[in-house]
Amino acid sequence: RQPRASVDPAPRSPRRSNNSDAAQQLEIKVRVNHVRQSPQFTLAAISEGVYLLGMKDQFNAYDLPAHPLADRIQYVIDEVGLVLFDRGAGGASRALDSLGPYFIENYILLEVLSKQEVAQNVLEYYVYHKEKLQRSLESYSEAQGKGFICWRFLMNEAVKQARADAASARASPVPAEGG
């Protein structure tokens, strides 16, 4: 059996507390997981909620054309989120909430299957800073790469923007009343 995750797309309580994390906020529930610790795999996306879990390099660029579902596979990522294939390259979706290399479901699956730190970080940012993350993603040029690789750059940009906004707010003069 393949692992399954049930996700409520809108977090009910987006406030951070000591005993909650992003996975709890997103209400991720794993029914069965037979994937061993530190797995190596590829994940081929067919549509939202429909993924093929394969062995490491099973869906590589050389073997993919011979796969019976090759024409339906939209993109392939590995266990750390590196994009190995993207049918929509160039015009790919840069949305967090729709199918594509940046789709949040990728990182939910990576968190459940391999406990990758980057997946945990993306889920945290998604739950607590979704709008900032989406704005950063929309302006990301993909020069540093796609999928997992970009998250470090996106998160750094979101932090820089938050700092700049805070500095701007402190520096802006407050008009005197009645003057």
Short mmCIF file of C-alpha atoms in Angstrom, two decimals:
data_model
loop_
_atom_site.label_atom_id
_atom_site.label_comp_id
_atom_site.label_asym_id
_atom_site.label_seq_id
_atom_site.Cartn_x
_atom_site.Cartn_y
_atom_site.Cartn_z
CA ARG A 1 0.00 0.00 0.00
CA GLN A 2 1.04 3.53 -0.62
CA PRO A 3 1.00 6.11 2.18
CA ARG A 4 -2.02 8.36 2.22
CA ALA A 5 -2.44 11.84 3.58
CA SER A 6 -5.69 13.60 4.30
CA VAL A 7 -5.36 17.37 4.25
CA ASP A 8 -7.73 20.19 5.05
CA PRO A 9 -6.56 22.84 2.53
CA ALA A 10 -7.31 25.78 4.82
CA PRO A 11 -5.63 25.62 8.22
CA ARG A 12 -8.23 26.15 10.94
CA SER A 13 -5.99 27.76 13.52
CA PRO A 14 -2.99 29.53 11.97
CA ARG A 15 -1.47 30.60 15.25
CA ARG A 16 1.74 29.06 16.47
CA SER A 17 1.92 27.35 19.84
CA ASN A 18 4.56 25.31 21.64
CA ASN A 19 2.87 21.97 21.08
CA SER A 20 1.70 22.41 17.48
CA ASP A 21 3.51 22.31 14.18
CA ALA A 22 2.60 22.87 10.56
CA ALA A 23 1.62 19.25 9.97
CA GLN A 24 -0.85 19.45 12.85
CA GLN A 25 -2.17 22.80 11.57
CA LEU A 26 -2.77 21.22 8.15
CA GLU A 27 -4.35 18.19 9.83
CA ILE A 28 -2.20 15.67 7.98
CA LYS A 29 -3.16 12.12 8.87
CA VAL A 30 -1.18 9.09 7.70
CA ARG A 31 -3.26 5.92 7.58
CA VAL A 32 -0.53 3.48 6.50
CA ASN A 33 3.15 4.05 5.80
CA HIS A 34 5.37 1.16 4.75
CA VAL A 35 8.20 3.39 3.54
CA ARG A 36 11.41 2.74 5.45
CA GLN A 37 13.58 5.33 7.15
CA SER A 38 15.80 7.45 4.82
CA PRO A 39 14.15 6.24 1.63
CA GLN A 40 15.34 7.04 -1.86
CA PHE A 41 12.47 7.43 -4.30
CA THR A 42 10.95 9.41 -7.11
CA LEU A 43 7.47 10.84 -7.07
CA ALA A 44 5.65 11.30 -10.37
CA ALA A 45 2.69 13.69 -10.30
CA ILE A 46 -0.26 12.82 -12.50
CA SER A 47 -2.86 15.21 -11.06
CA GLU A 48 -3.70 16.80 -7.73
CA GLY A 49 -3.77 14.00 -5.17
CA VAL A 50 -2.58 11.36 -7.67
CA TYR A 51 1.11 10.42 -7.51
CA LEU A 52 3.19 7.40 -8.45
CA LEU A 53 5.83 6.44 -5.90
CA GLY A 54 8.78 4.78 -7.58
CA MET A 55 12.25 3.55 -6.79
CA LYS A 56 15.14 6.00 -6.98
CA ASP A 57 15.61 7.06 -10.61
CA GLN A 58 12.64 4.98 -11.79
CA PHE A 59 11.12 8.00 -13.51
CA ASN A 60 14.32 9.41 -14.98
CA ALA A 61 14.42 11.36 -18.25
CA TYR A 62 15.69 8.31 -20.19
CA ASP A 63 13.16 5.75 -18.96
CA LEU A 64 10.13 8.01 -18.62
CA PRO A 65 9.14 8.00 -22.33
CA ALA A 66 8.74 4.20 -22.20
CA HIS A 67 6.49 4.29 -19.11
CA PRO A 68 2.81 3.47 -19.86
CA LEU A 69 1.66 6.65 -18.07
CA ALA A 70 4.38 8.90 -19.50
CA ASP A 71 1.90 11.15 -21.32
CA ARG A 72 -0.01 11.76 -18.06
CA ILE A 73 2.97 12.49 -15.80
CA GLN A 74 3.23 16.24 -15.24
CA TYR A 75 6.47 16.37 -13.26
CA VAL A 76 8.82 14.15 -11.26
CA ILE A 77 10.64 15.00 -8.03
CA ASP A 78 13.03 12.93 -5.95
CA GLU A 79 13.02 12.31 -2.19
CA VAL A 80 14.56 15.70 -1.43
CA GLY A 81 12.29 17.66 -3.76
CA LEU A 82 14.62 18.13 -6.72
CA VAL A 83 12.66 18.48 -9.95
CA LEU A 84 13.83 15.77 -12.34
CA PHE A 85 11.21 16.33 -15.05
CA ASP A 86 8.64 19.05 -15.66
CA ARG A 87 6.23 18.83 -18.59
CA GLY A 88 5.21 22.44 -18.01
CA ALA A 89 8.80 23.78 -18.03
CA GLY A 90 8.86 27.45 -18.95
CA GLY A 91 5.19 28.02 -18.23
CA ALA A 92 4.89 25.91 -15.11
CA SER A 93 2.52 26.85 -12.36
CA ARG A 94 4.09 28.97 -9.68
CA ALA A 95 1.20 28.53 -7.33
CA LEU A 96 1.39 26.91 -3.93
CA ASP A 97 -2.15 25.55 -4.22
CA SER A 98 -2.20 24.01 -7.69
CA LEU A 99 -0.35 21.19 -9.43
CA GLY A 100 3.24 22.03 -10.26
CA PRO A 101 6.76 21.81 -8.85
CA TYR A 102 5.87 24.26 -6.04
CA PHE A 103 2.56 22.63 -5.07
CA ILE A 104 2.25 22.20 -1.31
CA GLU A 105 1.15 18.56 -1.72
CA ASN A 106 4.73 17.74 -2.81
CA TYR A 107 6.07 18.89 0.52
CA ILE A 108 3.32 17.17 2.49
CA LEU A 109 4.29 13.90 0.79
CA LEU A 110 8.00 14.53 1.33
CA GLU A 111 7.35 15.23 5.01
CA VAL A 112 5.32 12.05 5.40
CA LEU A 113 7.60 9.79 3.35
CA SER A 114 11.09 11.01 4.18
CA LYS A 115 10.90 13.58 7.00
CA GLN A 116 13.00 16.05 4.99
CA GLU A 117 13.86 19.23 6.89
CA VAL A 118 13.13 21.34 3.82
CA ALA A 119 9.63 19.87 3.68
CA GLN A 120 9.07 20.80 7.31
CA ASN A 121 10.31 24.34 6.63
CA VAL A 122 8.07 24.75 3.59
CA LEU A 123 5.05 23.55 5.56
CA GLU A 124 5.87 26.01 8.37
CA TYR A 125 6.14 28.90 5.89
CA TYR A 126 2.96 27.78 4.14
CA VAL A 127 0.96 27.74 7.36
CA TYR A 128 2.35 30.92 8.91
CA HIS A 129 3.53 33.07 5.95
CA LYS A 130 1.64 31.81 2.90
CA GLU A 131 1.06 35.21 1.24
CA LYS A 132 4.72 36.22 1.57
CA LEU A 133 5.81 32.86 0.21
CA GLN A 134 3.46 33.13 -2.78
CA ARG A 135 4.66 36.67 -3.59
CA SER A 136 8.28 35.53 -3.45
CA LEU A 137 7.49 32.54 -5.64
CA GLU A 138 5.81 34.73 -8.27
CA SER A 139 8.95 36.84 -8.62
CA TYR A 140 11.40 33.90 -8.46
CA SER A 141 13.35 33.53 -11.73
CA GLU A 142 14.26 29.83 -11.30
CA ALA A 143 17.89 30.75 -12.08
CA GLN A 144 18.97 28.78 -9.00
CA GLY A 145 16.76 25.80 -9.85
CA LYS A 146 13.22 24.52 -9.40
CA GLY A 147 11.30 22.87 -6.62
CA PHE A 148 13.24 22.22 -3.43
CA ILE A 149 16.30 24.20 -4.53
CA CYS A 150 14.35 27.43 -4.74
CA TRP A 151 12.82 27.30 -1.26
CA ARG A 152 15.99 28.45 0.42
CA PHE A 153 16.10 31.47 -1.88
CA LEU A 154 12.37 32.14 -1.51
CA MET A 155 12.49 31.96 2.27
CA ASN A 156 15.52 34.25 2.35
CA GLU A 157 13.69 36.75 0.13
CA ALA A 158 10.59 36.59 2.34
CA VAL A 159 12.72 37.26 5.43
CA LYS A 160 14.54 40.15 3.69
CA GLN A 161 11.21 41.66 2.63
CA ALA A 162 9.81 41.37 6.16
CA ARG A 163 12.92 43.08 7.57
CA ALA A 164 12.72 45.83 4.93
CA ASP A 165 9.03 46.38 5.69
CA ALA A 166 9.76 46.59 9.43
CA ALA A 167 12.66 49.01 8.87
CA SER A 168 10.51 51.13 6.57
CA ALA A 169 7.73 51.27 9.15
CA ARG A 170 10.19 52.38 11.85
CA ALA A 171 11.81 54.99 9.58
CA SER A 172 8.63 56.61 8.29
CA PRO A 173 7.86 59.79 10.16
CA VAL A 174 4.61 59.95 12.07
CA PRO A 175 2.72 63.18 11.27
CA ALA A 176 2.13 65.38 14.28
CA GLU A 177 -1.49 65.86 15.26
CA GLY A 178 -3.00 69.27 14.71
CA GLY A 179 0.16 70.53 13.08
#
